[in-house]
Coordinates of C-alpha atoms and ligand atoms in Angstrom, one line a residue:
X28 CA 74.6 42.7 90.6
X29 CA 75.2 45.8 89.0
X30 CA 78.6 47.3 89.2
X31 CA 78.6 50.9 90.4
X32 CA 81.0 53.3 88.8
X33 CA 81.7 56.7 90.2
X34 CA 83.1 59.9 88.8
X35 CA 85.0 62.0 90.2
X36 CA 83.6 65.9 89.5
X37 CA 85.9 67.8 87.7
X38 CA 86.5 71.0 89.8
X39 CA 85.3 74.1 88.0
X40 CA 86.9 77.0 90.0
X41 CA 84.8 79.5 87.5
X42 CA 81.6 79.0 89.0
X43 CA 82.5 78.8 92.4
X44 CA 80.2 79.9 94.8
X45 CA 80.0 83.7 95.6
X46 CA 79.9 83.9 99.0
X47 CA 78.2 87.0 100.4
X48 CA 80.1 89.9 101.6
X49 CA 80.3 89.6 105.8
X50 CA 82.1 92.5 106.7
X51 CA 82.6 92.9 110.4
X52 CA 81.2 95.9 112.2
X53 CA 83.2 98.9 112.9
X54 CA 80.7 100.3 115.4
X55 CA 82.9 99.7 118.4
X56 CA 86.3 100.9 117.4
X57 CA 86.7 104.0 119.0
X58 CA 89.6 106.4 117.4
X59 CA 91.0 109.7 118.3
X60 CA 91.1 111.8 115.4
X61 CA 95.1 112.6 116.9
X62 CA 97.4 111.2 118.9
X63 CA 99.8 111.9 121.4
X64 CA 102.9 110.4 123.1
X65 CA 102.5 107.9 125.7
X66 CA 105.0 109.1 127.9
X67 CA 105.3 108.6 131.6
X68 CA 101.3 107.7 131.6
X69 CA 100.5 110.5 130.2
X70 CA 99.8 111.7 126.5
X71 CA 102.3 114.3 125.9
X72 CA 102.6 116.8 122.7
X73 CA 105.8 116.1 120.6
X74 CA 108.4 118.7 121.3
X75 CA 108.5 119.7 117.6
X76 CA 104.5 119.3 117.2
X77 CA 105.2 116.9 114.3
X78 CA 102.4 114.6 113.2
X79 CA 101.9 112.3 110.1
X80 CA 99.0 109.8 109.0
X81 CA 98.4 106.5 109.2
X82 CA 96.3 105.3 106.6
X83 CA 93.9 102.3 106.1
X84 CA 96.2 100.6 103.4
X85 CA 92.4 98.7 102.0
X86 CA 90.6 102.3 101.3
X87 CA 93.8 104.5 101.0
X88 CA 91.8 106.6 103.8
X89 CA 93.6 108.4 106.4
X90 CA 92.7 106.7 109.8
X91 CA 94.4 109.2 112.0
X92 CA 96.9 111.6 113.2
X93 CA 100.0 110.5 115.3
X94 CA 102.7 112.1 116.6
X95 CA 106.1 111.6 115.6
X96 CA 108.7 111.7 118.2
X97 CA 112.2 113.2 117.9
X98 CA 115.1 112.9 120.4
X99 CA 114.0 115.1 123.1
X100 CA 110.8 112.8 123.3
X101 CA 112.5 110.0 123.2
X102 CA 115.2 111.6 125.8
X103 CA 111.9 112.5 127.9
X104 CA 110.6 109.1 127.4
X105 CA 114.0 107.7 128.7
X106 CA 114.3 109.6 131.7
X107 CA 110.6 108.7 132.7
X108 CA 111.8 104.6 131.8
X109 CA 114.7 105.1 134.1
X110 CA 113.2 106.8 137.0
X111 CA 109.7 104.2 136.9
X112 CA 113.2 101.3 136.6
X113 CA 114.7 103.0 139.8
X114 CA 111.7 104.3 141.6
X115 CA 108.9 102.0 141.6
X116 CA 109.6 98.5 139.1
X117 CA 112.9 97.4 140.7
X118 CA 111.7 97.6 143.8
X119 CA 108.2 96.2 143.5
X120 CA 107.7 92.8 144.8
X121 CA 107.7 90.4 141.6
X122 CA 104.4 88.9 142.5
X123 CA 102.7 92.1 142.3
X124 CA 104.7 93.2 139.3
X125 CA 102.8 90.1 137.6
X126 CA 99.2 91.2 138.6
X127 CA 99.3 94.0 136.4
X128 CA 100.5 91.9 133.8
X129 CA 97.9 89.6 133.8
X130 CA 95.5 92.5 134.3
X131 CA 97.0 94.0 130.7
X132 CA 96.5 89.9 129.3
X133 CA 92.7 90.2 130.9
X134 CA 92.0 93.6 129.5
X135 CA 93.5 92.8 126.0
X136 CA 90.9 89.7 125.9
X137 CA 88.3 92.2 126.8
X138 CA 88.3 94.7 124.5
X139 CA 89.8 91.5 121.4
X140 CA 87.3 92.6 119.2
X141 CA 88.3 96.6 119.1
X142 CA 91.9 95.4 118.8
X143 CA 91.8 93.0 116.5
X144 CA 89.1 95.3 113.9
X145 CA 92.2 98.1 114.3
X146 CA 94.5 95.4 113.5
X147 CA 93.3 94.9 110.2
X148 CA 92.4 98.8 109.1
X149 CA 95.8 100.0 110.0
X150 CA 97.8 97.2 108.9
X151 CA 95.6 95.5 106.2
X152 CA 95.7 91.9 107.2
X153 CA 92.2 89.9 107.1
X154 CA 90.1 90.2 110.0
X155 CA 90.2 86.2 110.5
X156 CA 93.9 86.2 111.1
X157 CA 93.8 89.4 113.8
X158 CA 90.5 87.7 115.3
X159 CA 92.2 84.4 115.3
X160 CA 96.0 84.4 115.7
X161 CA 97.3 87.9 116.5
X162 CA 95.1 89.1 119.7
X163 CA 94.9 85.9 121.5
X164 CA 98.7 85.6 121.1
X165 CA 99.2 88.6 122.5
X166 CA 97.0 87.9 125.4
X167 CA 98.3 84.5 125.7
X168 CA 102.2 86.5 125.4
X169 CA 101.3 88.4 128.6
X170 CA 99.4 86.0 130.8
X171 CA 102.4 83.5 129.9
X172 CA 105.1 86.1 131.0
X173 CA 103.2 86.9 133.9
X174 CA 103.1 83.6 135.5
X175 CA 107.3 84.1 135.2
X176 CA 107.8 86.9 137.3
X177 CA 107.8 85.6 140.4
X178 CA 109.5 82.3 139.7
X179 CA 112.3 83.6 137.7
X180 CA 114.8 81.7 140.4
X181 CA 113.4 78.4 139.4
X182 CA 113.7 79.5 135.4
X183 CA 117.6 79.7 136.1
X184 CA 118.4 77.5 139.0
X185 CA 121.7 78.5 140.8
X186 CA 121.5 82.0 139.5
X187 CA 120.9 85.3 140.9
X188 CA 119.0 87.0 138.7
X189 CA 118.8 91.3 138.2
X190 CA 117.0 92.6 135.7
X191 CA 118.8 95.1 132.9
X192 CA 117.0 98.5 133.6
X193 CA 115.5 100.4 130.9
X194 CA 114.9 98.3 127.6
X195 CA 114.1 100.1 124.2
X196 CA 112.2 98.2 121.8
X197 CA 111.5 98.8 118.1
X198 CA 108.6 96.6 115.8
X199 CA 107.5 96.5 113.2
X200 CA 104.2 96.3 110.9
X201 CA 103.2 92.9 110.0
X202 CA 102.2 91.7 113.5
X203 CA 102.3 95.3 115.3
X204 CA 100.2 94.2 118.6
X205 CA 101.4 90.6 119.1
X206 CA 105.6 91.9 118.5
X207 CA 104.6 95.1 121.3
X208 CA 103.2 91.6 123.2
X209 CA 106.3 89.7 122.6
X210 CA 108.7 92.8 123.9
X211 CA 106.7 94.4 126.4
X212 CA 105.5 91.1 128.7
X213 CA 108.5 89.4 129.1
X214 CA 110.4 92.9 130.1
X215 CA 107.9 93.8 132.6
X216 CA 108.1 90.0 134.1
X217 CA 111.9 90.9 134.4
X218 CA 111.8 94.0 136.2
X219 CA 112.9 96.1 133.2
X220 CA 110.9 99.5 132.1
X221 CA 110.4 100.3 128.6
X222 CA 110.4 102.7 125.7
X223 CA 108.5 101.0 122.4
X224 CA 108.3 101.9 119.2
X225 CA 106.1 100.6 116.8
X226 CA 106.0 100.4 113.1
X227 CA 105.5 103.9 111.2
X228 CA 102.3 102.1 109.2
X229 CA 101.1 101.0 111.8
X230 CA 101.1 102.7 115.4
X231 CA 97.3 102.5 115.9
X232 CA 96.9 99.2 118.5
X233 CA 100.5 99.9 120.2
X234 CA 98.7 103.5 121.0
X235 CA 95.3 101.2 121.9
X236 CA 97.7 98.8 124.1
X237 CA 99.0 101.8 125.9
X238 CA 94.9 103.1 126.7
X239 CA 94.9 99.5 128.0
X240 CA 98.4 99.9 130.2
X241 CA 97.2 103.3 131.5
X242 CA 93.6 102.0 132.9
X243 CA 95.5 99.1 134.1
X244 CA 97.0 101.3 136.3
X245 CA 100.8 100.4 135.9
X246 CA 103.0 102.7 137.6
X247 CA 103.6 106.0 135.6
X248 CA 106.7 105.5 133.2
X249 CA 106.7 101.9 133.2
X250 CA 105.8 101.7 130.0
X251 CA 106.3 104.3 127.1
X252 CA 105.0 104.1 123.7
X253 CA 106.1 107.0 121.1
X254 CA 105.7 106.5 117.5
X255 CA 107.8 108.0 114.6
X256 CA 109.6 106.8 111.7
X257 CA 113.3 105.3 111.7
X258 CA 114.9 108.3 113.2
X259 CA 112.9 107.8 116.0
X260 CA 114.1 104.2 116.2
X261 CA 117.5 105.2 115.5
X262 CA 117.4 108.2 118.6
X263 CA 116.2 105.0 121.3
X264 CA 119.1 102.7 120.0
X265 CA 121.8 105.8 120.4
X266 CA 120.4 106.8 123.9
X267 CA 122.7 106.6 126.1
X268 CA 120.3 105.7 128.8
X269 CA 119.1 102.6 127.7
X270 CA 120.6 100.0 128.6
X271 CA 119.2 96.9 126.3
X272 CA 117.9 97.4 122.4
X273 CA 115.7 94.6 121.2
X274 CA 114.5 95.2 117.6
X275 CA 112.4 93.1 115.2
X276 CA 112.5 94.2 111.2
X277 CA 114.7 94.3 108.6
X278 CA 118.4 92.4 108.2
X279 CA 119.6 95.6 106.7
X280 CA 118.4 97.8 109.8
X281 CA 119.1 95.2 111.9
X282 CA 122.9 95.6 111.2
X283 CA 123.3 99.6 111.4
X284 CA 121.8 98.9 114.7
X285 CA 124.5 96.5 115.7
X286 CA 127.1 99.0 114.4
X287 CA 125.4 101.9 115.9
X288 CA 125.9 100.1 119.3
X289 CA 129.0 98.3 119.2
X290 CA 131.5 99.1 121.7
X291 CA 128.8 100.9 124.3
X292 CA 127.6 98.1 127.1
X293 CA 123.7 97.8 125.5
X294 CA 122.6 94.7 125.2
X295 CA 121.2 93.2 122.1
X296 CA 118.6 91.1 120.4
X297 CA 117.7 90.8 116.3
X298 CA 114.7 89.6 115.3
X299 CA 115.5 89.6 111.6
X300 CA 114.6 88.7 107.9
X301 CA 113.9 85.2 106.5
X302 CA 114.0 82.8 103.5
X303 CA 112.4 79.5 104.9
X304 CA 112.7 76.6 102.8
X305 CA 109.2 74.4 102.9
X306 CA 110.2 70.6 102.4
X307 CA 107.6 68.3 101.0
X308 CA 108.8 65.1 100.7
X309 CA 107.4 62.2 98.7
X310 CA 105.4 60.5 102.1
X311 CA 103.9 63.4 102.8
X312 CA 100.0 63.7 103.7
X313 CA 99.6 65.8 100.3
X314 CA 96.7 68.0 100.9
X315 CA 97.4 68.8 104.7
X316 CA 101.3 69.7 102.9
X317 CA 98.8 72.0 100.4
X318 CA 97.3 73.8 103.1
X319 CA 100.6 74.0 105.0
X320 CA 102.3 75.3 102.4
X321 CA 99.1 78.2 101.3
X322 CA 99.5 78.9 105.6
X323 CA 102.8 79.3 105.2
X324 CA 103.4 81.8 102.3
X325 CA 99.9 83.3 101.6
X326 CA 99.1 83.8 105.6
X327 CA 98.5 87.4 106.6
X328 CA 99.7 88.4 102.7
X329 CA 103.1 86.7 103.0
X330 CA 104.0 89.5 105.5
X331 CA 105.8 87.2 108.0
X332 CA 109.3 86.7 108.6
X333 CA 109.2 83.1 108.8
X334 CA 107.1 82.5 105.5
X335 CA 107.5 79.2 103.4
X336 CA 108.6 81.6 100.6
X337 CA 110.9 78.7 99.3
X338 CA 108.8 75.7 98.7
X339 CA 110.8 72.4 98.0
X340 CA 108.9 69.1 96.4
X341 CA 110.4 65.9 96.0
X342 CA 110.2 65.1 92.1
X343 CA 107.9 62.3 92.2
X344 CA 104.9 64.4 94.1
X345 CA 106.2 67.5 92.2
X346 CA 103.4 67.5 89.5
X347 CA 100.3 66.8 91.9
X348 CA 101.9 69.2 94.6
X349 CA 102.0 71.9 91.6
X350 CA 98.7 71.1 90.5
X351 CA 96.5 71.4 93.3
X352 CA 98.1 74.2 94.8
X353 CA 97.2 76.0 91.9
X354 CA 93.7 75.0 92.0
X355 CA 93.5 76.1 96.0
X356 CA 95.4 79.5 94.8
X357 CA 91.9 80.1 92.4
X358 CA 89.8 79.2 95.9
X359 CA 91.7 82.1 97.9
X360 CA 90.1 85.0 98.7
X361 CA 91.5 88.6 97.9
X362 CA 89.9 91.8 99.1
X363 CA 88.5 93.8 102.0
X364 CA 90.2 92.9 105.1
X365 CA 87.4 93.3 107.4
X366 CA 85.5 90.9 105.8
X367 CA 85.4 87.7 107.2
X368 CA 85.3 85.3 104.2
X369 CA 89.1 87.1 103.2
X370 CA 92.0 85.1 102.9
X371 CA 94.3 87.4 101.6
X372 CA 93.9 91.0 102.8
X373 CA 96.0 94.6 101.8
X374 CA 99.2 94.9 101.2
X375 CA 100.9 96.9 104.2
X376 CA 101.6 100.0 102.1
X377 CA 102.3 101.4 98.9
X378 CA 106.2 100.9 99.4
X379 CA 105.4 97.1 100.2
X380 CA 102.9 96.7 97.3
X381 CA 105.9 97.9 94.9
X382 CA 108.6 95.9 96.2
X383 CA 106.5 92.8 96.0
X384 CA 105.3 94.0 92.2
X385 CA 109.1 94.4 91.5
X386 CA 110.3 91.0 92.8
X387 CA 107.2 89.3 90.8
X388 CA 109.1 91.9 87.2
X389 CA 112.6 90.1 88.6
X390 CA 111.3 86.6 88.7
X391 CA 109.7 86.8 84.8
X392 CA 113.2 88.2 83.4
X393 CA 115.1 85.8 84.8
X394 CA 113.2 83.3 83.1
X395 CA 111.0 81.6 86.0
X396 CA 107.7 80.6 85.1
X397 CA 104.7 82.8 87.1
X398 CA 101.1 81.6 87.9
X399 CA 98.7 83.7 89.8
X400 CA 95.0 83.6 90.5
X401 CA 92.6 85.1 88.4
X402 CA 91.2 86.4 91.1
X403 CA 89.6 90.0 91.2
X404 CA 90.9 92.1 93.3
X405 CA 89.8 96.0 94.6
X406 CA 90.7 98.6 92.1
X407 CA 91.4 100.7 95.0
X408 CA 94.0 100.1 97.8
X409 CA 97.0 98.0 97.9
X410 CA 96.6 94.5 96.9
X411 CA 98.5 91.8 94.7
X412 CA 96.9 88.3 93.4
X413 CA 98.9 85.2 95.3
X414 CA 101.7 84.6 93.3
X415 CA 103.8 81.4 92.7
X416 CA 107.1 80.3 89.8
X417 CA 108.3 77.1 88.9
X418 CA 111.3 76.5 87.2
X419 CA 113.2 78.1 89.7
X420 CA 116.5 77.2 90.7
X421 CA 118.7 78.3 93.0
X422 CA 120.7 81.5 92.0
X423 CA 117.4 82.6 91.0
X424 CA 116.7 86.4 92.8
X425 CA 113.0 85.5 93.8
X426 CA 114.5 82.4 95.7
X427 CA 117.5 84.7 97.7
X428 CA 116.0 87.4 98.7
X429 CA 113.0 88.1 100.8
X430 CA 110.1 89.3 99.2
X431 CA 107.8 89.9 101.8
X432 CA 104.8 89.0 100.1
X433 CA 102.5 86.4 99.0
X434 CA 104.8 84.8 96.0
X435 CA 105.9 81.5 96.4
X436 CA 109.1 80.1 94.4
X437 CA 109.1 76.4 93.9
X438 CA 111.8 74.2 93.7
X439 CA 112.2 70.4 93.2
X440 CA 114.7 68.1 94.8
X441 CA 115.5 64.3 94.2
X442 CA 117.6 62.7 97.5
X443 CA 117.6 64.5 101.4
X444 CA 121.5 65.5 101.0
X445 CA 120.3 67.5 98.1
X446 CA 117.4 69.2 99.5
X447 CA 119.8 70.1 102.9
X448 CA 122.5 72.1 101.1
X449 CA 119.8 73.7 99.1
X450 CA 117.5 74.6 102.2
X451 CA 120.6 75.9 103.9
X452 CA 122.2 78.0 100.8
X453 CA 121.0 81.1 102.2
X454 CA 122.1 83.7 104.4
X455 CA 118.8 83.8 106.4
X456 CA 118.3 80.8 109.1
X457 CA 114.9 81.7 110.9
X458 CA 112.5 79.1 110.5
X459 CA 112.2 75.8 108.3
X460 CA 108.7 73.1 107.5
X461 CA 109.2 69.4 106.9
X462 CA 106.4 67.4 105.5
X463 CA 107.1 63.7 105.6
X464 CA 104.9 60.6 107.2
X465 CA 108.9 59.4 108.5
X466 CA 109.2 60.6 111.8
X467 CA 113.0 59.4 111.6
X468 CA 113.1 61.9 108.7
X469 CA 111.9 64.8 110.7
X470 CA 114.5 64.0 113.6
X471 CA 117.5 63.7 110.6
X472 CA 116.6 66.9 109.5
X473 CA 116.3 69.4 112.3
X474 CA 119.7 68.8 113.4
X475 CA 120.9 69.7 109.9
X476 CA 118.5 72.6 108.7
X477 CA 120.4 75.8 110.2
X478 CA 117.1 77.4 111.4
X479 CA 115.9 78.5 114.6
X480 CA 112.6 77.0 114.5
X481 CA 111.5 74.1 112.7
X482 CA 107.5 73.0 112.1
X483 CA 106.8 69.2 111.2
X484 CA 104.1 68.7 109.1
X485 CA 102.3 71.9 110.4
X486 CA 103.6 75.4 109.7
X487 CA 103.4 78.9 111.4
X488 CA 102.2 77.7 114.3
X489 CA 102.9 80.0 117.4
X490 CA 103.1 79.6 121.1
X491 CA 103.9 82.1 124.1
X492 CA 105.8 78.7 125.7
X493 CA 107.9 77.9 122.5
X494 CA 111.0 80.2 122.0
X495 CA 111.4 81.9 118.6
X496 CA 114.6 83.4 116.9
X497 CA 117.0 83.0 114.1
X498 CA 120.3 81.7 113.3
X499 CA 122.4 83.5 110.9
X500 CA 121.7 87.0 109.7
X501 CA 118.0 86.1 110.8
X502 CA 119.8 87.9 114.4
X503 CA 120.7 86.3 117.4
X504 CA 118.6 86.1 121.0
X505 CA 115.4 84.0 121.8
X506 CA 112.1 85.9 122.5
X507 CA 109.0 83.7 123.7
X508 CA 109.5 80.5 126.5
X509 CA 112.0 80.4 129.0
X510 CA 114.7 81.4 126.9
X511 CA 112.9 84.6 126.2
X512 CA 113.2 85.9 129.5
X513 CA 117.2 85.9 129.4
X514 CA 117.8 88.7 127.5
X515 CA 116.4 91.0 129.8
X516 CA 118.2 89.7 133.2
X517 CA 121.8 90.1 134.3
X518 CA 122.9 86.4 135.3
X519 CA 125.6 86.3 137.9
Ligands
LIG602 P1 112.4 97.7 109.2 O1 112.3 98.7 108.0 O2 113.7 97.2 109.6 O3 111.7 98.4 110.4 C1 111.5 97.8 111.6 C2 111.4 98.9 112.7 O4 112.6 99.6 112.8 C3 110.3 100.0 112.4 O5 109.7 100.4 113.6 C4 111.1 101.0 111.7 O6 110.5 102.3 111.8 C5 112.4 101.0 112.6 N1 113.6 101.6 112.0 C6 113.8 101.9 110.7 N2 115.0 102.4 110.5 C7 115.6 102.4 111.7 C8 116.9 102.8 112.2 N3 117.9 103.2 111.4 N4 117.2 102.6 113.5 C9 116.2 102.1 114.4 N5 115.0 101.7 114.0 C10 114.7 101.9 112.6 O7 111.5 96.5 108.9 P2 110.0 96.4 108.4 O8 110.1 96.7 106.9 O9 109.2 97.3 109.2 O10 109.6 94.9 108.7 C11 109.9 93.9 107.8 C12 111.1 93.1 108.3 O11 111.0 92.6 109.6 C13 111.3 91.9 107.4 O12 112.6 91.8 107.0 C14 110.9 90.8 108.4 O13 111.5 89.5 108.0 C15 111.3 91.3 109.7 N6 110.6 90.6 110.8 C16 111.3 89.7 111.5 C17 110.7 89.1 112.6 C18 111.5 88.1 113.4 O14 110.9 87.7 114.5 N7 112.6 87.6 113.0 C19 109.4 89.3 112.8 C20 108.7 90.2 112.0 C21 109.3 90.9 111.0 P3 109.6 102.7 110.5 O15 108.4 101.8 110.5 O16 109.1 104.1 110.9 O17 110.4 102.7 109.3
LIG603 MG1 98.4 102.1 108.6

C-alpha cells in the first residue's frame, strides 16, 4: 500500500483573504445635535451655558454638543438626588423599586442595537465587542440587580439593612454604558438615588441611558446624569450632600479623591488601574492560551483595566507561544469600528493615542524588542497597530506601568515560585489569567496571586453574579454579585 504523506501549508498571512467591508447601519441612531442636563427628569441648561464636543474618535468628526456642568449643576443635581432619596425612593416598597429596574434592563435590550452603534462612534471600540459584550452586560447588570431589591434581608442574614442616601458616581470611557450599568443598578436595588458622571469622551449612551430612565418612568430625581470634565467630577466628590463616592478611572485620580474626602463621613469605592500578569504555563492548551492572551490585551484596543498587558510563558513553550501569537497579530483586524469584521477599533482619543505611542518610544529605548502587525490602518482617526516586546524583564517601564492600550510585554519564567513574585511585583492587584491543564496548579496559585479576580484558562470574562474589584492600589470595594450590593447599605 502506498504510504500517504501530508504537508502541512505554510501560512502566508500576505494573501490573506480581503474580507468585504460590512459596516453596520447608522440609520437608527437617533442624536440630538445638543444636549442638556438630565437633572431631576428633566433636561436642564447648564448654569454657565457651557458646552463642548464629543467627537467620533474613527472620523475625528464632531458627534455632538453636551453640556458641561459646573457646581451649581451639580449642587442642583444633588438637591434633586436627596429630595427623590427622602421623598419617593426610601420610602417606595422594594419590590416596586425593582420593576423599574427591570423595565430599564428590558428597555436597554430593546433599543441594543442604537446603544451599542453609539457605543462604538463615541468611544471607538468595534462594533462586535459593544454588540456582543458591553450592552448585554449592562442589561444583564440591571435585570441581575433588580432581582436583589427585594431580598436584600436574605443577601445579609441577621442584618438590618438601610440604604446610604444619595450616591455620586464618576466613569469613565472604555466601557461608558456597562460602568453607568454597574453603578446605577445596584444603587437603585439599595434604595440609594444618584448623581453620574460619565467620561468627558464619551457621555453619548450615559445621555441615551437617561432617555431610557425617563420613559421608564422612574420617579423624578432618582437618577441624574450631568456630564463635564474632572471638575465636574471633582464638584460631586466635594458635595457635601452626598453621602457615598464610587469612582472607576485612574490610580492617580483615584487617590486625590480619597484625600479630597478623608475625614468627612462619605463612603468610598475605587475602581482603579491595573497591570495583570497572563501566566502560560508549559501544560497549557496552547492555541486556546493564544486567543486568551489576544482577548486579553488586544480586546476593545487594550482599553480595559484588567488587560493581560503582562504576558508570562514558561521557557519551554516560550518560542511557539511567541511565534504564533505573532502570526494571529498579522490576522487581526484594524480599522473602522462600525464594521463588523474589526478586531481592533479607535483609539479613545488623541490624548490616549499619544500615551500609548509614547510607551511603545519608552519600550524601544530601553532596549526591549517591538513587533507589530503590518497591518494598514486608516490615515485618519486615532489608531495604533497591536503591539507586543520581548526581552522584557522586569524593571522594564512598559512592564510597570499601565499603558492602556493594545501593547503586550512578554516575559518568560522557569519554576511557579518564580513566576509568583514576579506576577505580584507590582503596585496594581486587579485581575490575574492562569493557563495550565493542572487544575491543582490553578488552585496553588489563586491563593498566592494578590489580585481580585483571577480567570483560569479563559480571560476577560464578565458576569453581573461574579463580584469584581482590586487589591492594592487597583482600590478597594466590590462592585457586581452579592458583594456589590454592600457598599451602598448601612449594616447594623
Ligand atoms: P480618569 O482620568 O481617572 O477619569 C475617570 C473619571 O473621573 C472621568 O469621568 C473623569 O472625567 C473623572 N475625573 C477626572 N479628574 C477628576 C477629579 N479630580 N475628581 C473627580 N473626577 C475626576 O480615568 P480614565 O483615563 O477616564 O480611565 C482610565 C482608567 O480607568 C485606567 O487607569 C483604568 O485602569 C481605570 N479603570 C478601572 C476599572 C476598574 O474597574 N478597576 C474599570 C475601567 C477603567 P473626564 O473624563 O472628564 O476627565
Ligand atoms: Mg467621543
Amino acid at each position: 500500500m502506498k504510504k500517504q504523506t501530508t504537508t502541512t501549508p505554510k501560512l502566508d498571512f500576505t494573501s490573506k483573504w480581503a474580507y468585504a467591508p460590512s459596516p453596520e447601519s447608522t440609520d437608527h441612531v437617533q442624536l440630538k445635535e445638543q444636549y442638556d442636563l438630565f437633572i431631576n427628569g428633566k433636561w436642564v441648561k447648564p448654569v454657565k451655558g457651557k458646552y463642548f464636543d464629543t467627537v467620533n474618535p474613527a472620523t475625528e468628526k464632531k458627534l455632538a454638543s453636551v453640556a458641561e456642568a459646573t457646581q451649581e449643576d451639580v449642587d442642583k443635581a444633588v438637591k434633586a438626588a436627596r429630595a427623590a432619596y427622602e421623598n419617593v425612593w426610601s420610602k417606595m416598597p422594594a419590590k416596586e423599586r425593582a420593576k423599574y429596574i427591570y423595565r430599564i434592563a428590558r428597555m436597554i435590550q430593546e433599543r441594543a442595537r442604537e446603544f451599542a452603534v453609539i457605543e462604538s462612534m463615541d468611544g471607538g471600540k468595534a462594533i462586535r465587542e459593544s454588540r456582543d459584550v458591553d450592552v448585554p452586560l449592562a442589561a444583564a447588570h440591571f435585570f441581575y440587580y433588580a432581582g436583589w431589591a427585594d431580598k436584600l434581608e436574605y443577601a445579609f442574614p441577621g442584618k438590618t439593612v438601610s440604604p446610604v442616601g444619595v450616591a455620586g458616581q464618576i466613569i469613565p470611557w472604555n466601557f461608558p454604558l456597562l460602568m453607568a450599568a454597574w453603578k446605577i443598578a445596584p444603587a437603585l436595588a439599595t434604595g440609594n438615588t444618584v448623581v453620574l458622571k460619565p467620561a468627558e469622551t464619551t457621555p453619548l449612551t450615559a445621555l441615551k441611558l437617561a432617555e431610557i430612565i425617563k420613559e421608564s418612568g422612574l420617579p423624578d430625581g432618582v437618577v441624574n446624569i450631568i456630564t463635564g470634565a474632572g471638575a465636574t467630577g471633582a464638584a460631586i466628590v466635594n458635595h457635601p450632600g452626598i453621602d457615598k463616592i464610587a469612582f472607576t478611572g485612574s490610580t492617580d485620580v483615584g487617590k486625590l479623591i480619597q484625600k479630597a474626602i478623608a475625614g468627612t463621613n462619605k463612603k468610598l469605592t475605587l475602581e482603579l488601574g491595573g497591570k495583570a500578569a497572563n501566566i502560560i504555563f508549559e501544560d497549557a492548551p496552547i492555541d486556546q492560551a493564544v486567543e486568551g492572551i489576544v482577548n486579553g490585551i488586544f480586546f476593545n484596543q487594550g482599553h480595559v483595566c484588567c488587560a493581560g498587558s503582562r504576558l508570562f510563558v514558561q521557557e519551554g513553550v516560550a518560542d511557539v507561544v511567541i511565534r504564533k501569537l505573532k502570526d494571529r497579530l498579522e490576522s487581526l483586524i484594524v480599522g473602522d469600528p462600525l464594521d463588523k469584521n474589526t478586531d481592533i477599533g479607535a483609539i479613545n482619543s488623541k490624548g490616549q493615542l499619544e500615551t500609548i505611542k509614547k510607551y511603545i518610544k519608552i519600550g524601544i529605548n530601553e532596549g526591549a524588542e517591538m513587533y507589530q502587525s503590518s497591518c494598514a490602518i486608516p490615515s485618519k482617526g486615532f489608531f495604533v497597530r497591536p503591539t507586543l516586546f520581548t526581552n522584557v524583564s522586569q524593571s522594564h517601564t512598559i512592564s510597570r506601568e499601565e499603558i492602556f492600550g493594545p501593547v503586550l510585554a512578554i516575559q518568560t519564567f522557569r519554576t511557579v515560585e518564580e513566576v509568583i513574585e514576579k506576577a505580584n511585583n507590582t503596585p496594581y492587584g486587579l485581575s490575574a489569567g492562569v493557563w495550565t491543564d493542572k487544575g491543582s496548579k490553578i488552585f496553588s496559585l489563586t491563593t498566592k496571586l494578590r489580585a481580585g479576580v483571577i480567570w483560569a484558562n479563559t480571560y476577560n470574562k464578565f458576569d453581573p453574579t461574579s463580584p469584581f474589584g482590586g487589591f492594592k492600589e487597583s482600590g478597594f470595594g466590590r462592585e457586581g454579585g452579592l458583594h456589590g450590593l454592600a457598599p451602598y447599605l448601612v449594616m447594623n
